[in-house]
Short mmCIF file of C-alpha atoms in Angstrom, two decimals:
data_model
loop_
_atom_site.label_atom_id
_atom_site.label_comp_id
_atom_site.label_asym_id
_atom_site.label_seq_id
_atom_site.Cartn_x
_atom_site.Cartn_y
_atom_site.Cartn_z
CA MET A 564 212.56 235.79 89.24
CA ALA A 565 212.96 232.18 88.21
CA GLU A 566 210.21 230.87 90.48
CA GLU A 567 207.21 232.80 89.15
CA ALA A 568 208.10 235.74 86.97
CA MET A 569 210.24 233.94 84.41
CA THR A 570 207.57 233.53 81.78
CA THR A 571 209.51 234.38 78.64
CA VAL A 572 209.21 231.67 76.01
CA GLY A 573 212.41 230.99 74.10
CA ILE A 574 215.31 233.40 74.34
CA GLY A 575 213.96 236.87 73.56
CA ASN A 576 215.66 239.96 72.17
CA HIS A 577 218.95 241.59 73.02
CA GLY A 578 218.62 244.77 75.06
CA ALA A 579 214.98 243.93 75.82
CA LYS A 580 212.82 246.27 77.88
CA ARG A 581 210.77 243.37 79.25
CA LEU A 582 212.84 240.78 81.09
CA PRO A 583 211.69 237.71 83.03
CA SER A 584 211.70 239.48 86.41
CA VAL A 585 211.52 243.20 85.63
CA ASP A 586 210.58 245.79 83.07
CA VAL A 587 213.54 248.00 82.19
CA ASP A 588 212.00 251.47 82.25
CA THR A 589 215.13 253.25 81.08
CA PHE A 590 218.89 252.75 80.97
CA ASN A 591 222.04 254.54 79.93
CA ILE A 592 220.37 257.96 79.90
CA GLU A 593 222.79 260.85 79.48
CA LEU A 594 221.80 263.96 81.44
CA LYS A 595 223.66 267.25 81.05
CA ASP A 596 224.06 270.45 83.01
CA ASP A 597 226.12 273.58 82.36
CA ASP A 598 229.35 271.72 83.14
CA GLY A 599 228.71 268.79 80.76
CA PHE A 600 227.51 265.25 81.29
CA LEU A 601 226.00 264.75 84.72
CA GLY A 602 227.59 261.35 85.19
CA ASP A 603 231.04 262.97 85.14
CA ARG A 604 230.22 264.57 88.49
CA ALA A 605 229.83 261.19 90.21
CA SER A 606 232.51 259.01 88.63
CA LYS A 607 235.70 257.50 89.99
CA GLY A 608 237.64 260.26 88.26
CA ALA A 609 235.45 262.90 89.90
CA PHE A 610 236.40 261.61 93.37
CA GLN A 611 240.07 261.61 92.45
CA LYS A 612 239.84 265.22 91.20
CA ILE A 613 238.09 266.31 94.41
CA LEU A 614 240.84 264.71 96.50
CA ASP A 615 243.63 266.30 94.43
CA ASP A 616 241.94 269.73 94.59
CA LEU A 617 241.81 269.52 98.38
CA ARG A 618 245.52 268.71 98.40
CA LYS A 619 246.69 271.58 96.15
CA PRO A 620 247.03 274.27 98.84
CA LEU A 621 248.71 271.76 101.14
CA LYS A 622 251.25 270.81 98.48
CA LYS A 623 252.28 274.45 98.12
CA ASN A 624 253.26 274.44 101.79
CA GLY A 625 254.82 271.00 101.57
CA GLU A 626 252.27 269.63 104.04
CA ASP A 627 250.29 267.11 101.99
CA PRO A 628 249.72 264.12 104.32
CA LEU A 629 249.10 261.85 101.34
CA GLY A 630 252.56 262.40 99.90
CA GLU A 631 253.63 262.91 96.29
CA LYS A 632 251.36 260.46 94.47
CA ALA A 633 248.38 261.81 92.54
CA ALA A 634 244.98 260.51 93.62
CA ASN A 635 244.68 258.22 90.60
CA GLU A 636 247.90 256.50 91.69
CA ILE A 637 246.61 255.78 95.20
CA SER A 638 244.71 252.49 95.43
CA LYS A 639 241.31 252.12 97.06
CA SER A 640 242.83 249.79 99.63
CA SER A 641 245.42 252.43 100.55
CA LEU A 642 242.72 255.04 101.08
CA ASP A 643 240.76 252.56 103.19
CA GLU A 644 243.85 251.92 105.29
CA ILE A 645 244.26 255.65 105.84
CA LEU A 646 240.70 255.82 107.17
CA ARG A 647 241.49 253.03 109.64
CA GLY A 648 244.95 254.33 110.60
CA ASP A 649 246.37 256.77 113.13
CA ASP A 650 247.32 259.53 110.69
CA SER A 651 244.53 261.97 111.53
CA PRO A 652 245.42 264.69 108.96
CA ALA A 653 245.47 262.12 106.14
CA ALA A 654 242.19 260.57 107.30
CA ALA A 655 240.61 264.01 107.62
CA LEU A 656 241.63 264.80 104.04
CA VAL A 657 240.05 261.61 102.73
CA HIS A 658 236.90 262.26 104.76
CA GLY A 659 236.73 265.74 103.23
CA ALA A 660 236.84 264.25 99.74
CA ILE A 661 234.15 261.74 100.70
CA GLU A 662 231.90 264.56 101.91
CA GLU A 663 232.28 266.57 98.70
CA PHE A 664 231.79 263.52 96.51
CA ALA A 665 228.67 262.56 98.46
CA GLN A 666 227.28 266.03 97.75
CA GLU A 667 227.90 265.48 94.04
CA LEU A 668 226.30 262.04 94.14
CA ALA A 669 223.26 263.43 95.94
CA TYR A 670 223.01 266.19 93.33
CA VAL A 671 223.10 263.63 90.51
CA VAL A 672 220.37 261.55 92.17
CA ARG A 673 218.17 264.62 92.54
CA ARG A 674 218.60 265.38 88.84
CA PHE A 675 217.65 261.82 87.93
CA PHE A 676 214.51 262.21 90.03
CA LYS A 677 213.49 265.19 87.92
CA THR A 678 213.13 262.90 84.89
CA LYS A 679 209.80 261.19 84.34
CA SER A 680 211.26 257.69 84.28
CA TRP A 681 213.05 258.04 87.65
CA ALA A 682 210.58 260.24 89.56
CA ASP A 683 208.98 257.56 91.71
CA THR A 684 212.04 255.37 92.36
CA GLU A 685 211.95 253.83 95.84
CA CYS A 686 215.46 252.40 96.12
CA ILE A 687 218.75 252.91 94.26
CA VAL A 688 221.49 250.28 94.34
CA VAL A 689 224.99 251.69 93.85
CA GLY A 690 227.51 249.42 92.17
CA GLY A 691 230.67 249.76 90.14
CA GLY A 692 234.28 249.47 91.26
CA PHE A 693 234.13 252.58 93.48
CA ARG A 694 231.57 250.88 95.69
CA GLN A 695 234.01 248.09 96.61
CA SER A 696 235.86 250.18 99.21
CA ARG A 697 235.23 251.77 102.58
CA VAL A 698 235.56 255.14 100.87
CA GLY A 699 232.77 254.20 98.46
CA GLU A 700 230.54 252.80 101.21
CA LEU A 701 230.88 255.98 103.27
CA ALA A 702 230.17 258.19 100.25
CA ILE A 703 227.02 256.22 99.43
CA ALA A 704 225.83 256.31 103.05
CA ARG A 705 226.50 260.05 103.36
CA ALA A 706 224.62 260.79 100.12
CA ASP A 707 221.72 258.68 101.42
CA ILE A 708 221.59 260.74 104.61
CA MET A 709 221.67 264.00 102.63
CA LEU A 710 218.79 262.93 100.40
CA LYS A 711 216.67 261.77 103.33
CA ALA A 712 217.35 265.02 105.19
CA GLU A 713 215.99 266.89 102.17
CA GLY A 714 212.82 264.79 102.27
CA LEU A 715 213.55 262.64 99.23
CA LYS A 716 211.97 259.25 99.92
CA VAL A 717 214.55 256.90 98.46
CA ASP A 718 217.01 254.38 99.89
CA LEU A 719 220.58 254.53 98.55
CA VAL A 720 222.32 251.20 99.22
CA PRO A 721 225.57 249.51 98.12
CA ILE A 722 225.20 246.56 95.77
CA ARG A 723 225.39 243.26 97.67
CA PHE A 724 227.50 241.11 95.36
CA HIS A 725 231.09 242.06 94.69
CA PRO A 726 231.03 244.46 91.70
CA ASP A 727 233.41 242.15 89.82
CA GLU A 728 230.84 239.36 90.13
CA ALA A 729 227.54 241.28 89.98
CA GLY A 730 227.83 241.73 86.21
CA LEU A 731 228.20 237.96 85.82
CA ILE A 732 225.50 236.95 88.30
CA GLY A 733 223.08 239.44 86.77
CA CYS A 734 223.24 237.47 83.51
CA LEU A 735 221.14 234.78 85.20
CA HIS A 736 218.19 237.16 85.11
CA LEU A 737 218.43 237.36 81.32
CA ALA A 738 217.95 233.61 81.02
CA PRO A 739 214.66 231.85 80.15
CA SER A 740 212.98 229.62 82.73
CA TRP A 741 213.96 226.30 81.14
CA ILE A 742 217.58 226.99 82.06
CA PHE A 743 216.86 226.54 85.75
CA GLU A 744 214.85 223.36 85.36
CA GLY A 745 217.49 221.40 83.50
CA TYR A 746 220.86 222.99 84.26
CA ASP A 747 222.81 224.19 87.27
CA SER A 748 225.08 226.82 85.71
CA ILE A 749 225.54 229.25 82.82
CA LEU A 750 228.34 231.08 81.08
CA ALA A 751 228.44 234.83 81.64
CA VAL A 752 230.54 237.62 80.12
CA ASP A 753 231.10 241.09 81.58
CA ILE A 754 232.72 243.47 79.09
CA GLY A 755 234.26 246.72 80.28
CA GLY A 756 236.38 249.50 78.86
CA SER A 757 239.54 248.02 80.38
CA ASN A 758 238.71 244.39 81.14
CA ILE A 759 236.72 241.43 79.91
CA ARG A 760 235.64 238.98 82.60
CA CYS A 761 234.08 235.58 81.87
CA GLY A 762 232.69 233.18 84.40
CA VAL A 763 230.71 230.06 85.18
CA VAL A 764 227.78 231.11 87.37
CA GLU A 765 226.08 228.52 89.57
CA THR A 766 222.35 229.09 89.74
CA ALA A 767 221.85 227.37 93.14
CA TRP A 768 218.21 227.22 92.01
CA LYS A 769 217.44 224.15 94.12
CA LYS A 770 218.54 226.05 97.25
CA SER A 771 216.76 229.27 96.37
CA LYS A 772 214.28 229.69 93.53
CA ASN A 773 214.80 233.47 93.53
CA LEU A 774 218.49 233.05 92.60
CA SER A 775 219.67 234.85 95.76
CA LYS A 776 222.20 232.08 96.42
CA ALA A 777 223.77 232.26 92.95
CA ALA A 778 227.57 232.46 92.90
CA VAL A 779 230.48 232.64 90.49
CA TRP A 780 232.20 229.25 90.55
CA LYS A 781 235.13 230.17 88.34
CA SER A 782 236.08 233.27 86.37
CA ASP A 783 238.81 234.51 84.07
CA LEU A 784 239.90 238.13 83.62
CA TRP A 785 241.62 239.66 80.61
CA LYS A 786 242.86 243.25 80.83
CA HIS A 787 242.43 244.00 77.15
CA ALA A 788 243.45 247.64 77.58
CA ASP A 789 247.01 246.46 78.31
CA ASP A 790 247.21 244.43 75.10
CA GLU A 791 245.38 246.88 72.78
CA PRO A 792 243.97 244.11 70.54
CA THR A 793 242.00 244.52 67.35
CA ARG A 794 238.26 243.96 67.51
CA GLU A 795 238.64 240.59 65.85
CA GLY A 796 241.48 239.71 68.19
CA ALA A 797 239.30 240.56 71.19
CA VAL A 798 236.50 238.28 69.98
CA LYS A 799 238.96 235.46 69.33
CA ARG A 800 240.38 235.80 72.85
CA LEU A 801 236.85 235.89 74.32
CA VAL A 802 235.88 232.70 72.52
CA LYS A 803 238.99 230.96 73.85
CA MET A 804 238.24 232.11 77.41
CA LEU A 805 234.72 230.71 77.16
CA LYS A 806 235.90 227.40 75.69
CA ASP A 807 238.38 227.00 78.54
CA LEU A 808 235.59 227.62 81.06
CA ILE A 809 233.35 225.08 79.31
CA SER A 810 236.09 222.46 79.59
CA ALA A 811 236.67 223.27 83.26
CA ALA A 812 232.95 223.11 84.05
CA GLU A 813 232.53 219.78 82.27
CA LYS A 814 235.49 218.29 84.16
CA GLU A 815 233.95 219.46 87.43
CA GLY A 816 230.66 217.79 86.53
CA PHE A 817 228.49 220.88 86.10
CA LYS A 818 225.34 220.72 83.98
CA LEU A 819 226.24 223.78 81.95
CA ALA A 820 223.34 225.35 80.06
CA PRO A 821 223.69 226.05 76.32
CA PHE A 822 223.35 229.74 77.14
CA ILE A 823 225.73 232.71 77.30
CA GLY A 824 224.67 235.96 78.96
CA ILE A 825 226.60 239.11 78.06
CA SER A 826 226.92 242.40 79.92
CA CYS A 827 228.24 245.10 77.59
CA PRO A 828 228.54 248.91 77.59
CA GLY A 829 226.27 250.92 75.34
CA VAL A 830 222.78 250.92 73.92
CA ILE A 831 222.12 247.35 72.83
CA LYS A 832 219.76 246.91 69.88
CA GLU A 833 217.37 243.98 69.44
CA ASP A 834 219.52 242.39 66.74
CA GLY A 835 222.64 242.34 68.94
CA THR A 836 224.40 245.36 67.44
CA ILE A 837 225.46 248.33 69.59
CA GLU A 838 224.03 251.73 68.75
CA LYS A 839 226.33 253.88 70.91
CA GLY A 840 228.34 253.90 74.11
CA ALA A 841 230.99 251.31 73.21
CA GLN A 842 233.73 253.77 72.33
CA ASN A 843 236.16 252.42 74.96
CA LEU A 844 236.13 248.88 73.57
CA PRO A 845 238.87 247.62 71.23
CA GLY A 846 238.04 248.57 67.65
CA ASN A 847 234.68 249.77 66.33
CA TRP A 848 231.98 247.85 68.20
CA GLU A 849 229.30 250.30 67.06
CA SER A 850 229.46 249.21 63.43
CA SER A 851 226.16 247.87 62.08
CA LYS A 852 228.17 244.99 60.61
CA PHE A 853 229.56 243.90 63.99
CA ASN A 854 227.41 241.49 65.98
CA LEU A 855 229.08 239.97 69.03
CA PRO A 856 226.30 237.47 69.91
CA ALA A 857 226.37 236.07 66.36
CA LEU A 858 230.16 235.80 66.44
CA LEU A 859 230.07 233.93 69.75
CA ILE A 860 227.52 231.46 68.36
CA GLU A 861 229.77 231.04 65.33
CA GLY A 862 232.78 230.37 67.60
CA ILE A 863 230.84 228.17 70.06
CA PRO A 864 227.95 226.67 68.05
CA GLN A 865 227.12 224.10 70.73
CA ILE A 866 227.48 223.68 74.47
CA GLY A 867 227.07 220.03 75.36
CA ASP A 868 224.61 218.50 72.89
CA HIS A 869 222.56 221.64 72.27
CA ASP A 870 222.80 224.74 70.11
CA THR A 871 224.19 227.78 71.88
CA ALA A 872 221.84 230.65 72.75
CA VAL A 873 223.19 234.14 73.54
CA LEU A 874 221.56 237.20 75.10
CA MET A 875 223.26 240.57 75.53
CA HIS A 876 222.21 243.64 77.51
CA ASN A 877 223.66 246.89 78.80
CA ASP A 878 226.25 246.49 81.58
CA GLY A 879 224.46 248.80 84.02
CA VAL A 880 221.23 246.87 83.51
CA VAL A 881 222.90 243.51 84.06
CA GLN A 882 224.77 244.60 87.18
CA GLY A 883 221.48 245.89 88.56
CA LEU A 884 219.74 242.60 87.77
CA SER A 885 221.93 240.84 90.32
CA GLU A 886 219.86 242.69 92.95
CA VAL A 887 216.47 241.40 91.77
CA PRO A 888 216.09 238.86 94.62
CA PHE A 889 216.69 241.59 97.21
CA MET A 890 214.44 244.27 95.71
CA GLN A 891 211.10 242.53 96.15
CA ASP A 892 209.92 244.95 98.85
CA PHE A 893 209.99 247.70 96.23
CA GLU A 894 207.99 248.18 93.08
CA ARG A 895 210.28 250.65 91.31
CA TRP A 896 214.04 250.71 91.83
CA GLY A 897 217.21 251.64 90.03
CA VAL A 898 220.95 251.14 89.82
CA LEU A 899 223.87 253.56 89.48
CA THR A 900 227.30 252.12 88.71
CA ILE A 901 230.24 254.34 89.64
CA GLY A 902 233.29 253.61 87.54
CA THR A 903 234.96 255.38 84.62
CA GLY A 904 231.52 256.90 84.03
CA LEU A 905 228.15 256.59 85.71
CA GLY A 906 226.01 253.72 84.45
CA ASN A 907 222.31 253.81 85.21
CA ALA A 908 219.11 251.80 84.84
CA ARG A 909 215.61 251.95 86.32
CA PHE A 910 213.39 248.89 86.83
CA THR A 911 209.82 248.01 87.70
CA ASN A 912 209.34 244.60 89.31
CA ARG A 913 206.97 242.35 87.40
CA LYS A 914 206.41 239.92 90.28
CA ARG A 915 204.54 242.50 92.28
CA GLU A 916 202.05 243.00 89.45
CA LYS A 917 201.17 239.32 89.71
CA ASP A 918 200.91 239.47 93.49
CA ASP A 919 198.56 242.48 93.27
CA LYS A 920 196.31 240.64 90.85
CA LYS A 921 196.22 237.61 93.14
CA ALA A 922 195.38 239.82 96.12
CA LYS A 923 192.62 241.59 94.20
CA LYS A 924 191.16 238.28 93.05
CA GLY A 925 191.19 237.04 96.64
CA LYS A 926 189.21 240.08 97.81
CA ASP A 927 186.69 239.64 95.02
#
């Protein structure tokens, strides 16, 4: 964290395994079973399929309490309302889907634990859009109970920040220590397969050195999937969004750092190119000739009076980083993000290593 563990000098590499607060042990791993990619069993689409499958025999008899809409047309808020309402058959149907999905999620977690990099994980934070609903919270809690009943010593907990903001707030934990000494906010970008969200993130470092009080002051959302832009058009729009946020922050009197943190799908290479996993973004983002950080620096060469610095990392990693202040009771922890797919990352806290050395030195 910013207080002690942020020891990186300069900016560092994109997609780095060693970050100021944690070591990234692994991320974006793709496990398979006989039915295909494991992540497909615990995605938003998987829940919707489970719900629709439960409804099929009821539809034949004309007794589906959820009506004519397919599951993917029913909003999370509508499902949450059903759980709170008086329609017992509809609520029972949703609860049934939650139970089956929780079994799938528990299965996926067990498979992750069979890999060397996840074997000794103590806590798993679950993020992504699915988490931001009562349905998601219940599914996470039920999977946690299942795993504990089987003797697996791991806590499964919902991410604390709103999933729409966690990917922005997590960018703070990519930043070097000098950011927090001289500035009170940064620019952050969260790129997804359907949306691009940009924001000004307040560090609140003076209130809390571990960044637990950080918050998104202002954000802007562009649903690029609706516009189907070219790759170049997407970058141009992103630059404009950031420039507008810079102007707004300056008018408000923020001390905006000359730093942009980026959360992006895929395997991020040290030079800022994307090796794989960006197939849902507009155009070919996996080309070796495409470098988003370089293009942003070209579009925004300075913020205030200083040259712009940019760091980019995998979106699952960055969303997980928002939890760093709250994971200090654990040494090894991970994140799963339930959305279109299943993002994943596993971390080892670096702060604890320092504390252990101090404790050992004290005993000596």
